[in-house]
Structure formats: structure tokens, C-alpha cells
XYZ file of C-alpha atoms in Angstrom:
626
model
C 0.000 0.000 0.000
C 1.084 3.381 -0.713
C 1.843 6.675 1.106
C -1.191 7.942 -0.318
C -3.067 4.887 0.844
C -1.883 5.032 4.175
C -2.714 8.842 4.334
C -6.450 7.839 3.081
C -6.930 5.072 5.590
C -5.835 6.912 8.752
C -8.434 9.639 8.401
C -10.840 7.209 7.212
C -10.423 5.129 10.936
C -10.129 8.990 12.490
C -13.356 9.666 11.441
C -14.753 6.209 11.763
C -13.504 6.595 15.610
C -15.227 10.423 15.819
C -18.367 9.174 14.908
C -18.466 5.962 16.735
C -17.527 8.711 19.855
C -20.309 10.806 19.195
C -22.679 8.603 17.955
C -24.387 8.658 21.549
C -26.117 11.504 21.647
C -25.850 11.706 25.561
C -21.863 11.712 25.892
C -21.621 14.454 23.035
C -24.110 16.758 25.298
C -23.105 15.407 28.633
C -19.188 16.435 27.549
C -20.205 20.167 26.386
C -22.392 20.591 29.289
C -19.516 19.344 31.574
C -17.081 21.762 29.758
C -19.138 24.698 29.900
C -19.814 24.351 33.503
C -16.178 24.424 33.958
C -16.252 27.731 32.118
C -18.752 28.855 34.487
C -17.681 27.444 37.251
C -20.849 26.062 38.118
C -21.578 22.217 39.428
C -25.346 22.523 39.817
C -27.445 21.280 36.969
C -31.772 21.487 36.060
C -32.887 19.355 32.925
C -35.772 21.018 31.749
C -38.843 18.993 30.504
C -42.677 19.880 29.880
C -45.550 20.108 32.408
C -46.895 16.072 32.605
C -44.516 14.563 30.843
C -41.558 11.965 31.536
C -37.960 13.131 31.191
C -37.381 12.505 27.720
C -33.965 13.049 28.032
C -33.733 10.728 31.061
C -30.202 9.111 29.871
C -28.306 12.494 29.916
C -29.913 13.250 33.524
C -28.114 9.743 34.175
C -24.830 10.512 32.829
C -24.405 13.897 34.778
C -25.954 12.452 37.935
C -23.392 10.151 37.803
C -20.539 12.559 38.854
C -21.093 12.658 42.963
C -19.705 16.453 42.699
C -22.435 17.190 40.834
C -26.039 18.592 41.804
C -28.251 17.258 38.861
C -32.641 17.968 38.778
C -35.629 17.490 36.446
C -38.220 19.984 36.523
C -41.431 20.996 34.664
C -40.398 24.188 33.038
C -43.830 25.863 34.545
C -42.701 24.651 37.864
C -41.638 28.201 39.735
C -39.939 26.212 42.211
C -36.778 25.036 40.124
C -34.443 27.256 41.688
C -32.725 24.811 44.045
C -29.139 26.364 43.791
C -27.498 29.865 44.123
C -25.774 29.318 40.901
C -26.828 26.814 38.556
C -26.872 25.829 34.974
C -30.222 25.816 33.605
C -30.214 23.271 30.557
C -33.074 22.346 27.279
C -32.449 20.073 25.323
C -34.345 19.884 21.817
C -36.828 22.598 20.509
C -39.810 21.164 22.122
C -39.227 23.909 25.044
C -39.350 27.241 22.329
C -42.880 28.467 23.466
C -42.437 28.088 27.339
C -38.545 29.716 27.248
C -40.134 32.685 24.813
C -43.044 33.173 27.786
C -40.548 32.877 30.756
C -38.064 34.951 29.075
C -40.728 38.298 29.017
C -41.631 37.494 32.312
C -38.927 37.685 34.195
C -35.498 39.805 34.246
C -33.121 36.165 34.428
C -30.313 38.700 36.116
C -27.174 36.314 36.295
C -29.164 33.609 35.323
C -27.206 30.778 32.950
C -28.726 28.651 30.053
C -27.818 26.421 27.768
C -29.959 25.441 24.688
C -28.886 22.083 22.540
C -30.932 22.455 18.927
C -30.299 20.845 15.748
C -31.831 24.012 13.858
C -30.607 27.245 13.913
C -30.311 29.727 17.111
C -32.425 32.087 15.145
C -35.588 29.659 14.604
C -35.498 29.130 18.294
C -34.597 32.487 20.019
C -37.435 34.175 17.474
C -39.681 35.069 19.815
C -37.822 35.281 22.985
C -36.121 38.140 24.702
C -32.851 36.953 26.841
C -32.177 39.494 29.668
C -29.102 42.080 29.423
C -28.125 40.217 32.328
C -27.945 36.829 31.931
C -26.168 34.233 30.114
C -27.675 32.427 27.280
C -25.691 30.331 25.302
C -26.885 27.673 22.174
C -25.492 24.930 21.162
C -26.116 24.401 17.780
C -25.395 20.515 16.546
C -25.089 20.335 13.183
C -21.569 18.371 13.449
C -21.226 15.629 16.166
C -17.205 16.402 16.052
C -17.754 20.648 15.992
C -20.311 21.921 17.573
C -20.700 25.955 17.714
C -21.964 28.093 20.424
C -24.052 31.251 20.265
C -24.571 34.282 22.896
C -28.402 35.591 22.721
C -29.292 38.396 24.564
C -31.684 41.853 24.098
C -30.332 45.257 25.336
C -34.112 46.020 26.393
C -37.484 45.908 25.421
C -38.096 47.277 22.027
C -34.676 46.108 21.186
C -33.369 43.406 18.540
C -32.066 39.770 19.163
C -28.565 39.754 19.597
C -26.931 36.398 18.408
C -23.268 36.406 18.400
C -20.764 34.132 18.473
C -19.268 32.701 21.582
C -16.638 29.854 20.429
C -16.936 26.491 19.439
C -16.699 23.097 20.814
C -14.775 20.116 19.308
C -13.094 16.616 20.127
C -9.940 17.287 19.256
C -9.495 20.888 21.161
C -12.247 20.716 23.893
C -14.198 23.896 24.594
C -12.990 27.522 22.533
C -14.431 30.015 23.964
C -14.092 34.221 24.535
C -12.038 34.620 27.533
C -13.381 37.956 28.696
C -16.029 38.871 31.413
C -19.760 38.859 30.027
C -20.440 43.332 30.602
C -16.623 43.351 28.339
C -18.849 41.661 25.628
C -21.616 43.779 26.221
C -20.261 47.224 26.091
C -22.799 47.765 23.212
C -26.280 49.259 24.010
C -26.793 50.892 20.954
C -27.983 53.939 21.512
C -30.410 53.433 24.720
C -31.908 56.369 26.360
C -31.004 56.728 29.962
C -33.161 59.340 31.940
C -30.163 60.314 34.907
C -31.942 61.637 37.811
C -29.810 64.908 39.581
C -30.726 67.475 41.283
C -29.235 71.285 42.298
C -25.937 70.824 44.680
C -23.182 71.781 42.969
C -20.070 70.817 42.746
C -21.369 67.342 42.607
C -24.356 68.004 40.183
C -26.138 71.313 38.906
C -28.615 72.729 36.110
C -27.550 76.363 36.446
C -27.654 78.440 33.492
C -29.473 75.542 31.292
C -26.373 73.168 31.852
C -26.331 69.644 33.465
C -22.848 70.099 34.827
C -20.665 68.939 37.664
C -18.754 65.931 39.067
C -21.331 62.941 38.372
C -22.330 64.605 35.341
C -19.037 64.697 33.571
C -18.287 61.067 35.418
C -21.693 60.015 33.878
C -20.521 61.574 30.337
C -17.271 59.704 30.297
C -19.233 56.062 30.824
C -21.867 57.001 28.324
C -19.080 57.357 25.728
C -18.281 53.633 26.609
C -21.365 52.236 26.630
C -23.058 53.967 23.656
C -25.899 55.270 25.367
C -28.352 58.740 24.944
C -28.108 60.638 28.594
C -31.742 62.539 28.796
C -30.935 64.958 31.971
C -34.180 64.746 34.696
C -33.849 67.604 37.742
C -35.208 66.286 41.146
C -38.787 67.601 41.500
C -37.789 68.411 45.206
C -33.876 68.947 44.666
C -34.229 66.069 47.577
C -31.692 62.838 47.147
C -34.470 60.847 48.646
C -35.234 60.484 52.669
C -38.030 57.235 53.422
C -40.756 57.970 55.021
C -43.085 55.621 57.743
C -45.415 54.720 54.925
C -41.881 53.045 53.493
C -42.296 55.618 50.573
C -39.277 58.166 49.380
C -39.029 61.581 48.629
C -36.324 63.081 46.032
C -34.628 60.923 43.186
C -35.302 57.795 45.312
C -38.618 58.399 44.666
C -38.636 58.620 41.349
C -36.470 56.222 40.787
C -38.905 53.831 42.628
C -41.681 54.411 40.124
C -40.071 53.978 37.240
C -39.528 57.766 35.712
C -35.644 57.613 35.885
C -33.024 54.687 35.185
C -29.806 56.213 37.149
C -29.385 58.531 39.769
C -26.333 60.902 39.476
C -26.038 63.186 42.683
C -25.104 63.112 46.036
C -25.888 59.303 46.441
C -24.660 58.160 49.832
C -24.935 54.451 50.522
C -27.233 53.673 53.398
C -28.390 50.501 54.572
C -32.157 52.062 53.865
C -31.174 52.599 50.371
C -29.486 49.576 49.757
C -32.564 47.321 50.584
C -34.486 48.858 47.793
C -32.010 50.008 44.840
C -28.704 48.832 43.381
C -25.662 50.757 44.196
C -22.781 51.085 41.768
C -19.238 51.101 42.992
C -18.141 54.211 44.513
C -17.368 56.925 42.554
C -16.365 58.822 44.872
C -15.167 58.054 48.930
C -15.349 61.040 51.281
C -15.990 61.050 55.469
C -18.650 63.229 57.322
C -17.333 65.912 59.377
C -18.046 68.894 61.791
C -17.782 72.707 59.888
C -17.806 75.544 62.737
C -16.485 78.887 63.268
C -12.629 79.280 64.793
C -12.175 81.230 67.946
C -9.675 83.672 66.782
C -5.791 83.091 67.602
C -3.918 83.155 70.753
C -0.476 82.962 71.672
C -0.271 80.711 74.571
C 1.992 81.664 77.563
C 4.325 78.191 76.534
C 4.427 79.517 72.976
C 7.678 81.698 73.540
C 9.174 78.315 75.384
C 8.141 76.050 72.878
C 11.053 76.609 70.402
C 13.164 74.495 72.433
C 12.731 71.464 74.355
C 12.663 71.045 78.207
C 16.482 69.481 78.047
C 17.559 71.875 75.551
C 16.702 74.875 77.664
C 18.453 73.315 81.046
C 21.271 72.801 79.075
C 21.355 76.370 78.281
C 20.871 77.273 81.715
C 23.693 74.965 82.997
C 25.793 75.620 80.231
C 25.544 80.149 81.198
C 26.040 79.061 85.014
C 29.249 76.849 84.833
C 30.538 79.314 82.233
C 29.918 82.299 84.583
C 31.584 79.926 87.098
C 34.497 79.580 84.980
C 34.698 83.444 84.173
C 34.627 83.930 88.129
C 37.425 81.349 89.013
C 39.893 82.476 86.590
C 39.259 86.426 88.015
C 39.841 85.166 91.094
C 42.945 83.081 90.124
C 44.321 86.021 88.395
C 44.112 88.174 91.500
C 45.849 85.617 93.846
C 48.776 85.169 91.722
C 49.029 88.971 91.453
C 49.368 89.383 87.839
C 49.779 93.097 86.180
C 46.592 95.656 86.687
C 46.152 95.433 82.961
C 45.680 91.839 82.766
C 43.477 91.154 85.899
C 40.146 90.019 84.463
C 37.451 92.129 86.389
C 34.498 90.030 86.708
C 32.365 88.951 89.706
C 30.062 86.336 89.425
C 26.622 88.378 88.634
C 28.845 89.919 86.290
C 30.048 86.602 84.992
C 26.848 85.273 84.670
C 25.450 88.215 82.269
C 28.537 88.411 80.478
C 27.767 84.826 79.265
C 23.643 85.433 79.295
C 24.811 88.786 76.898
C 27.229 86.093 74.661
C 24.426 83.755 74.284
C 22.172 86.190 73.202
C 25.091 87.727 70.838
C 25.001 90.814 72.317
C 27.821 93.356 73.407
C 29.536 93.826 76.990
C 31.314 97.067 77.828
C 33.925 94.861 79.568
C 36.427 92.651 77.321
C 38.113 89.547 78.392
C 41.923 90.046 78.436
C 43.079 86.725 79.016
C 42.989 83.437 76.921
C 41.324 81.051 79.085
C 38.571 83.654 79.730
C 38.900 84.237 75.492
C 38.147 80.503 75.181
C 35.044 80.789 77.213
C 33.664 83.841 75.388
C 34.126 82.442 72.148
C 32.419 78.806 73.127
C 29.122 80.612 74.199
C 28.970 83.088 70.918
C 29.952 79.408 68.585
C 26.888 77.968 71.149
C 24.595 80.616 70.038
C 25.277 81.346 66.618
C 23.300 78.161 66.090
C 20.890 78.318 69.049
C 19.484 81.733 68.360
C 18.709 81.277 64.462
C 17.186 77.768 65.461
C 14.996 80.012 67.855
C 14.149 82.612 66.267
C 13.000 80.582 62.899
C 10.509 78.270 65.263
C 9.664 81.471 67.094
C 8.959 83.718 64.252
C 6.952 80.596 62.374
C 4.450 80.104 65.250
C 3.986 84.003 65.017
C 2.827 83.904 61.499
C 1.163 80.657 61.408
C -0.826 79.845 64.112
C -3.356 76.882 64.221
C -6.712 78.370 65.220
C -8.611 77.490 68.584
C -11.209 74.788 67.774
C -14.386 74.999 70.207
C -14.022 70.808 70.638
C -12.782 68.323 68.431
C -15.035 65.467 69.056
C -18.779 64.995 69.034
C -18.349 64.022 72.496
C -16.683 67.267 73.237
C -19.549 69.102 71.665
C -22.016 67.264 73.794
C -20.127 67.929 76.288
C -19.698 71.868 75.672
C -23.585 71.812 75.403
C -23.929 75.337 73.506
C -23.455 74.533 69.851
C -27.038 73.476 67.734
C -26.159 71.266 64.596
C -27.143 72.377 61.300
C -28.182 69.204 59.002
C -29.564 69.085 55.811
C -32.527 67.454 55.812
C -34.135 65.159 53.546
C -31.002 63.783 53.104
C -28.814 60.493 54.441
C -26.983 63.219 56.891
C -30.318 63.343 58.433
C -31.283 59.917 58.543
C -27.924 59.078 60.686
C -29.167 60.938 63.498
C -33.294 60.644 63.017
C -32.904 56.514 62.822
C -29.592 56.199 65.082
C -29.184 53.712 67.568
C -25.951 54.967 68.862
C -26.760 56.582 72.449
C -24.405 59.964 71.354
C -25.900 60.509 67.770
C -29.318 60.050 69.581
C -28.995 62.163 71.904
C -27.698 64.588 69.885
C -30.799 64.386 67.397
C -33.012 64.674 70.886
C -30.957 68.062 72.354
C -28.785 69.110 69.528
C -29.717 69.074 65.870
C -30.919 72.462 65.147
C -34.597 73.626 64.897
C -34.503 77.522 64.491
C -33.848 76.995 60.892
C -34.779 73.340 59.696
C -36.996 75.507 56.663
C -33.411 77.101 55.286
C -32.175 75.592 52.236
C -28.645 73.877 52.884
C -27.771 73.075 49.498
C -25.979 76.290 49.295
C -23.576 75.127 52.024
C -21.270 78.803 51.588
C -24.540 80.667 52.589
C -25.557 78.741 55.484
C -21.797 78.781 56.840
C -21.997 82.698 56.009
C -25.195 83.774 57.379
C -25.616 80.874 60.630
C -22.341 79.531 61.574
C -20.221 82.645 60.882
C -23.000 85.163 61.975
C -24.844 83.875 65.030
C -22.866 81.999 67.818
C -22.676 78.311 68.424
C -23.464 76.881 65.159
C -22.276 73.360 63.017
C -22.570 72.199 60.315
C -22.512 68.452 59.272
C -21.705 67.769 55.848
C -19.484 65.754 53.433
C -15.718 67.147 53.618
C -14.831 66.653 49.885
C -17.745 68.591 48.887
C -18.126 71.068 51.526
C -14.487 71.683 50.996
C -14.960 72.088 47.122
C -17.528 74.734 47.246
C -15.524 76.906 49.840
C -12.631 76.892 47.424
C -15.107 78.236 44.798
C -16.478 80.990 47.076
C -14.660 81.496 50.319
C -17.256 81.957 53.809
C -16.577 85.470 55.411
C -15.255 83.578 58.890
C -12.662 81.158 59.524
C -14.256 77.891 59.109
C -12.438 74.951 61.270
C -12.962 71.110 60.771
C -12.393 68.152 63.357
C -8.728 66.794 63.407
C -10.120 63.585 62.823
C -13.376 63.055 60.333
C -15.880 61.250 61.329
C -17.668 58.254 59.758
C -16.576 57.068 56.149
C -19.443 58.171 53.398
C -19.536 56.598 49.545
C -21.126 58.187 46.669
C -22.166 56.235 43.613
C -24.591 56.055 41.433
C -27.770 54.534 41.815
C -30.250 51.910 40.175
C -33.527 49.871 40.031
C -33.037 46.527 41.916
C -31.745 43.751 39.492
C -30.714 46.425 36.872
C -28.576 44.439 33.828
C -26.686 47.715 33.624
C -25.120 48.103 36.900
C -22.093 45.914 36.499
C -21.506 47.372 33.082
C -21.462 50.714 34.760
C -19.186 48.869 37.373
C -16.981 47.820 34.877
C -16.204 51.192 32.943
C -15.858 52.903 36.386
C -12.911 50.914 37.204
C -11.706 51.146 33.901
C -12.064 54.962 34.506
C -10.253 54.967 37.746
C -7.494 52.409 35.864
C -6.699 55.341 33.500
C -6.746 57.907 35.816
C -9.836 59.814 34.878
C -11.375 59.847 38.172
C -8.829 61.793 39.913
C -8.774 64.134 36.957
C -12.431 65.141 36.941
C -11.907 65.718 41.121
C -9.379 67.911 40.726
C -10.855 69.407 37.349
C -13.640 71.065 40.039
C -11.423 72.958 41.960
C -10.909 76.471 41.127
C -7.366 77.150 39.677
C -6.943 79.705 42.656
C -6.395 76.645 44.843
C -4.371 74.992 43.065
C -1.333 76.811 44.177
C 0.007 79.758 42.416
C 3.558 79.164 43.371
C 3.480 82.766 45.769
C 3.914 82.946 49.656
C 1.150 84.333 51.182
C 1.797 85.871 54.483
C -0.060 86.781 57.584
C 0.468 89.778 59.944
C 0.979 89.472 63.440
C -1.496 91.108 64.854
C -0.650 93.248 68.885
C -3.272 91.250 70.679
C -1.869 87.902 69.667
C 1.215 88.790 70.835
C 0.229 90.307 74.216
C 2.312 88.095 76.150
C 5.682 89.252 74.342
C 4.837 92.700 75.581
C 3.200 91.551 78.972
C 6.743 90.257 79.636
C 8.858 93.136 78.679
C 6.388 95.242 80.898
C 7.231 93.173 83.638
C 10.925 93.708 83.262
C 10.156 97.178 83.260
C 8.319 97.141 87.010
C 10.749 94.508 88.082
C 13.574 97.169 87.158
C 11.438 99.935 89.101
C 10.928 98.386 91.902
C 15.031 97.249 92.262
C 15.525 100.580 91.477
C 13.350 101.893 94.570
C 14.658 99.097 96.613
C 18.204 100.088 96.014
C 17.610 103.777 96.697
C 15.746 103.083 100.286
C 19.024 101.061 101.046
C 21.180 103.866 99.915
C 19.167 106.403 101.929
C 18.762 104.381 105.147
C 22.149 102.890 105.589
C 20.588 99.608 105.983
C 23.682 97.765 104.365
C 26.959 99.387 104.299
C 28.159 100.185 100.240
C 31.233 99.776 98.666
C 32.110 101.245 95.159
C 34.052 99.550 92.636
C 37.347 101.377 93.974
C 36.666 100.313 97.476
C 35.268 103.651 99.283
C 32.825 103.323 101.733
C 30.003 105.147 100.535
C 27.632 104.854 103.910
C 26.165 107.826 104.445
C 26.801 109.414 101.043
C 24.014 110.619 98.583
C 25.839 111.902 95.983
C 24.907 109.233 93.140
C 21.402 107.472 92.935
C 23.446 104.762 90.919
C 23.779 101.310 93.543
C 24.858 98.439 92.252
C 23.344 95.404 93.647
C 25.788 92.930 92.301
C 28.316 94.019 94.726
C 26.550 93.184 97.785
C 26.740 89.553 96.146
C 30.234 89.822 94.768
């Protein structure tokens, strides 16, 4: 026999061997179903068969029951209690099943729901009349080879919309299961053109309709996913400018509201997640993370009595001290040496010890002494303490000078427990809003108190949207006022228009607050919108649009800006030099009544007795010590 022969004969006994494989019927489906659930990474199985009939396809229930990792059930497709798994692959076999799949499949949304249809006709003579969720995962088998089998997607963007019928891979002995490798919403990026009503309302920076213009943060984050997804945006304004608060009747105000009944699709605002909210709507993920916090009016500034210490540590300045005594000591001892060895008049060092001890305070302080050192030990010493404070006094001065000019503001507390506590200040919350619903519905003992004795009455009718105007005209105006808000957009709107007062914040924010956007429970869209978020935040365009809000004033200029000291914030500075002053006086006075009394006996610097004498008002003290 030939080459050629041999050739002929092997793929002759290949196929012979194919279709002896795959003459069974059962193995060919058992082996795709077994693959695909791989894929899925799903081990629960339902066989589908009609209301009041046997399991036709009772051997291929057989085969996959007989893998003990493997959940396998028969059901009636009308029976509504088929669900026996939380993820399961739902499985017809034949076409006798088109009518009842068609029915279920405008019935119900089939969110992350996964099928697979074996038919020996085309997907399109089945699928016809049916319309597969946006959500779910339908896939056909169509077996028109035994040995190649191919696999369509089916799905419907929404009602009104076309059967989709792509293709998802292939099946075949040789090669096994073919199929795309990415996620099912990366397929899906598609929806041709669907109108989306977006639900906002008036707070900007996060979301505004001034001047005709849907503008702001989750507008422009909205724009930049519509350009992915291929939708039409159709802008819809709050009919209250609420977000949406629930009421006892479990109804909601705002953009909850209407997104409840149906007359928007998204919600783009000021979305916080709450656990309210999340029981009846879908939350995307965040597009945007920020923390509650505490807005209030600063005190003023005040230099603190420690401030003009506070340069230099506790060790540093008992060094300093210790260091101007021993050198003073030093000074002292080497006069004294010099006089008991009895060296020349014009090289005796003529310091005491109070005079030693300012000659090295003067040194530290780099300032000038009438009296020069003569000798070299005494040199040594003088030059040490001006080498100490050529780098002590700059060191000083720099820390001194910066605490001047930039003070931190007194905060009134810096904890809710320390405004409790304080008991004066009335909280300003906006209500109608999630910020309200922490306190109204708390079950913390502080935040319920507070909502009993503290949340603010007086003006619960003023608009709070305009958060510059209610920090301008309550909390800077009348006393004892807060505000509780979000930081990142509190913060954003006071860069845009800055409040008359000094608004402070807590050091430490309080609880953690996520904005996203929001839809209808079981919405096919939400993980698509999920999916070009993070594809947004991937690239960077998230951060951009953030800081794309923020007026290019506070963005930094690349100038100093400095402050001016005002005389009351430095009253202590002068308070001190005052009392130098009356300290002085009152040596002076002290001295004098001395002098004039003849309570202690006087001796000049050349040794005269100067008891009794009133010719100079000049006494110095030091001597009595020397």
C-alpha cells in the first residue's frame, strides 16, 4: 500500500472513531455541558422537561448524575420552584421547550441567570420570539456536526430592542471547549444607543442645572461612561432637589422616589450608601469616597503663655541654663585666680560672678559687653558661648517667628463628644437627606442624643444646598453653630467661594461616606457601569475630573502668602517686657531706700565706703553679692 493509501486510511479510521464517539447523543451533550460548567464554574445542573410529561432526556440526567460532585434535577419548566441552587446551569435540550422559554423569558429579568440550549436548527428559529435578559447568560449549542459543535450568545439590550446572536466559540473533540475569555459586561459594552433618563438634582459641585447646563462631578463622570457604553443621557432635575429620605409609609421623597416608580433609570447626585437605600435600589461602585465631618467657626488666635518656650525642648533649655552658670563659674574662678597670683593691673580680668553670669547670658544672646576679656582662658570661654549661640538663636528665632505667622486656630471641641459635652453649639443638618437619617434613625446613644438636644430647629426651613450661605449667614453670623456635611464637597464649594469667617474642621473626620450612582433593583446595567468605572479609575480619569472642580486659585500659584501678626496675639511678648520694666522699678526703689537708710553698708568699685553718702542714685546690687 502506498503513502497515499496510508494517508487515506488513517483519516478514514479517524473519522470512523469520531463518529463511533459521538454517535451517543448523551456523551456528546453530557461532555459540552460538563465543559461549559467548567467555564462557568458552576456544578449545579436542572434538565428542563414539559408540564406532565416523563424526562425525555432521562439518559443524559443519568450521565451527569453520575458525577457525585455534581447537583443534577428534572423539573417541569412551569414549575416556579426550580431554583434549588445559588448558581446553577439551567439546561433544554431539543426545541420542544421554544414556546415556554419565549413566555418565561418576558416574564422575568433572568439577572445572572445561565442557560444552555442544545438544537439541531438554527439559534435564530429558536430564540425568534424570545427576549434573553441584558443580564444573563444564554448560550446555544447548535449541533449540526457531532465532532464541531458551535456556540451562540443571545441576549436583548431592552425591550423594544433586537435579538442579539453572536458568536461565543466552538466546541470540538480534538481541542475541547474555545471560547471568549473575557467577562460577560466586556462583551456587552454595546447598548446601541439606549436612552437613559439620569436623575440629579441642584448641589453643585457634585451636580447642577444652572444656566441651562447639566454640569458637575457625576455629570461629567456620567458623560465619560456614556461614551463607553453607547448610550443617549436625557438629563431629569429632582422635582424636590431632595436625594431621597423614606418615610413611615416606606415611601421616598427626592430621586429615590422617582427612581422607585419607574420615571428615571440612574441617579447621578449626592448618592450616599445607606443601609435604607441599599434594601431597595442597586448601588454602583463608589465613585467617589469622602468622610462626614463637623464645619464651625474658629475662635480667633492666641499665643499661649508656653508659645515663647516652645522653640526648644525642656532638656535643651536646662542645658542652656547649665551651660551660662558653669561658664559664669568659669569666668569667676579664673578672676579670682588672676588676683591671687598677682598678675599686672592690665591683665586682671574684672568680673564677679553676677557679672560673669550676664557676660555669658549677653554672649548667648550675641550681644555686646562694655567689659572685654583680656586673658585666653577667659577668650576661650567667650568664644564657646557666641559658637553655642550662633546656632541656638537662628534655630529660635525661625521656630519662634513661624508660630507668630502661622498659628493653628482654637477649635471649640474636636469630638462629638466634646460638643455634647460643651452643650452650647445646635447642629445644622440638611434634611431630607442620608446626613439626616444618621441621626433621626440612630441607635448609637451619642448621635441620639444629639438628634433629641442638639440638631438644630430655628432653621430646619433654610435651604442647605448652598452650604457657603448657610456657613456665612448661621455659623459665621450667630454663635454656636455646626454644620454636618461631606468634607470633599463642603471643601470644594468653599474653594469656589470662600465663607466670610474662619471655618475649622475636626482633626479627625468622622464616619466614612460613599457616593455612587444609583439603580432599580436587578438592573442588567449596573455591572456594566461597574466595569467602565474601574476602567475609569485604571486610566486615571477619576482623579482628573476631582481635581478638574477645583478652582485654579487653589491649586497653588507658586506665591507665599503671608499673615500679619497682629498686637493682641502677641500680648504676652509685651506683657513680659512690661514686667521687666516694674521689676527694674521696683530694684531701682529698693536700692535707693538702702542707699538712703544705711541699711547695708556700700562699697564702690574702687573700694570707698560710701555709707552715708548721697551723691549718686546709681547702687549696684551685684556688689553686695560679689
Amino acid at each position: 500500500m502506498g503513502r497515499l493509501g496510508k494517508v487515506i486510511c488513517a483519516i478514514l479510521l479517524y473519522y470512523l472513531n469520531v463518529m463511533s464517539a459521538y454517535e451517543n447523543r448523551t456523551d456528546l451533550i453530557k461532555n459540552i455541558t460538563m465543559a461549559l460548567s467548567s467555564y462557568f464554574n458552576i456544578n449545579c445542573f436542572i434538565i428542563f422537561h414539559k408540564m406532565n410529561d416523563t424526562l425525555k432526556n432521562f439518559e443524559t440526567f443519568k450521565a451527569l448524575s453520575s458525577d457525585a460532585t455534581i447537583s443534577v434535577g428534572a423539573y417541569a419548566f412551569d414549575n416556579t420552584d426550580w431554583k434549588s441552587c445559588t448558581k446553577q446551569l439551567n439546561v433544554i435540550i431539543g426545541e420542544e421547550l421554544k414556546g415556554e422559554f419565549a413566555g418565561f423569558t418576558k416574564r422575568n429579568a433572568m439577572i445572572d441567570e445561565t442557560w444552555l440550549v442544545f438544537l439541531n436548527t438554527p439559534s435564530s428559529d429558536f430564540f425568534r420570539d424570545s427576549r434573553p435578559s441584558f443580564g444573563s447568560e444564554v448560550v446555544a449549542a447548535e449541533i449540526f456536526n457531532p465532532h464541531e459543535v458551535f456556540l451562540r450568545e443571545i441576549y436583548t439590550v431592552d425591550d423594544g430592542f433586537p435579538l442579539r446572536i453572536v458568536e461565543f466559540g466552538k466546541w470540538t473533540l480534538l481541542n475541547g471547549l474555545d471560547v471568549s475569555r473575557t467577562s460577560l459586561y466586556e462583551r456587552r459594552s454595546d447598548l446601541e444607543g439606549k436612552v437613559m433618563r439620569i436623575g440629579s438634582n441642584e448641589n453643585w459641585p457634585v451636580c447642577s442645572f444652572s444656566n441651562g447646563e447639566w454640569d458637575g462631578y457625576m455629570p461629567r463622570l456620567w458623560r465619560e461612561i456614556e461614551s463607553l457604553i453607547n448610550c443617549t443621557t436625557v438629563p431629569v432635575r429632582s422635582v424636590d432637589d431632595a436625594t431621597g429620605l423614606e418615610f413611615k409609609n416606606r415611601t421616598w421623597n427626592g430621586l429615590m422616589g422617582m427612581l422607585l416608580k419607574n420615571e428615571i433609570d440612574v441617579i447621578a447626585a449626592e448618592l450616599t450608601m445607606t443601609k435604607d437605600r441599599m434594601e431597595v435600589i442597586d448601588f454602583t461602585y463608589a465613585a467617589a469616597s469622602a468622610k462626614y465631618q463637623l464645619f464651625f467657626k474658629a475662635l480667633g488666635y492666641r499665643l499661649e503663655w508656653k508659645a515663647i518656650f516652645k522653640p526648644l525642648a525642656l532638656s535643651t533649655w536646662l542645658a542652656l541654663f547649665g551651660w551660662t552658670v558653669i561658664g559664669s563659674l568659669c569666668i569667676s574662678l579664673t578672676y579670682y585666680w588672676y588676683n591671687r597670683n598677682g598678675f599686672p593691673e592690665s591683665e586682671r580680668i574684672n568680673f564677679t560672678k553676677v557679672e560673669s553670669f550676664f557676660f555669658i547670658l549677653q554672649s548667648l544672646c550675641q550681644q555686646g559687653y562694655p567689659v572685654v576679656p583680656t586673658s585666653l582662658s577667659s577668650r576661650i570661654i567667650f568664644i564657646t558661648a557666641y559658637a553655642l549661640s550662633t546656632i541656638m538663636i537662628p534655630s529660635y528665632s525661625a521656630s519662634l517667628i513661624s508660630s507668630l505667622t502661622y498659628q493653628a486656630p482654637i477649635r471649640p471641641f474636636d469630638s462629638m463628644e466634646e460638643m455634647v459635652a460643651v452643650g452650647k453649639y445646635k447642629l445644622l443638618v440638611k434634611r431630607n437627606s442620608a446626613a439626616f437619617s444618621q441621626f433621626s434613625r440612630a441607635t448609637d446613644p451619642l448621635y441620639e442624643k444629639i438628634y433629641r438636644k442638639f440638631i438644630d430647629e430655628k432653621h430646619s426651613g433654610v435651604q442647605m444646598d448652598n452650604t457657603v450661605k448657610v456657613l456665612d449667614d448661621i455659623v459665621c453670623t450667630e454663635v454656636n453653630y455646626a454644620f454636618y456635611g461631606i468634607d470633599m464637597i463642603v471643601n470644594l464649594k468653599m474653594q469656589h467661594q470662600k465663607p466670610k469667617c474662619n471655618i475649622l474642621t475636626l482633626s479627625r473626620p468622622l464616619s466614612p461616606v460613599f457616593i455612587s450612582f444609583g439603580l432599580r433593583k436587578d438592573s442588567p446595567f449596573a455591572r456594566l457601569i461597574d466595569l467602565k468605572l474601574q476602567k475609569l479609575r485604571n486610566i486615571g480619569s477619576v482623579y482628573r475630573l476631582k481635581t478638574g472642580l477645583r478652582p485654579l486659585s487653589s491649586q497653588g500659584s507658586g506665591e507665599m502668602v503671608f499673615r500679619q501678626v497682629e498686637v493682641d496675639e502677641i500680648f504676652q511678648v509685651f506683657l513680659l517686657l512690661l514686667l521687666g520694666m516694674i521689676l527694674s522699678v521696683i530694684i531701682l526703689i529698693i536700692e535707693f531706700v538702702v542707699w538712703r537708710t544705711g541699711i547695708w553698708p556700700v562699697t564702690s568699685r574702687k573700694g570707698k565706703s560710701t555709707e552715708g553718702k548721697r551723691g549718686s542714685l546709681i547702687i549696684r546690687l551685684d556688689v553686695y553679692m560679689d
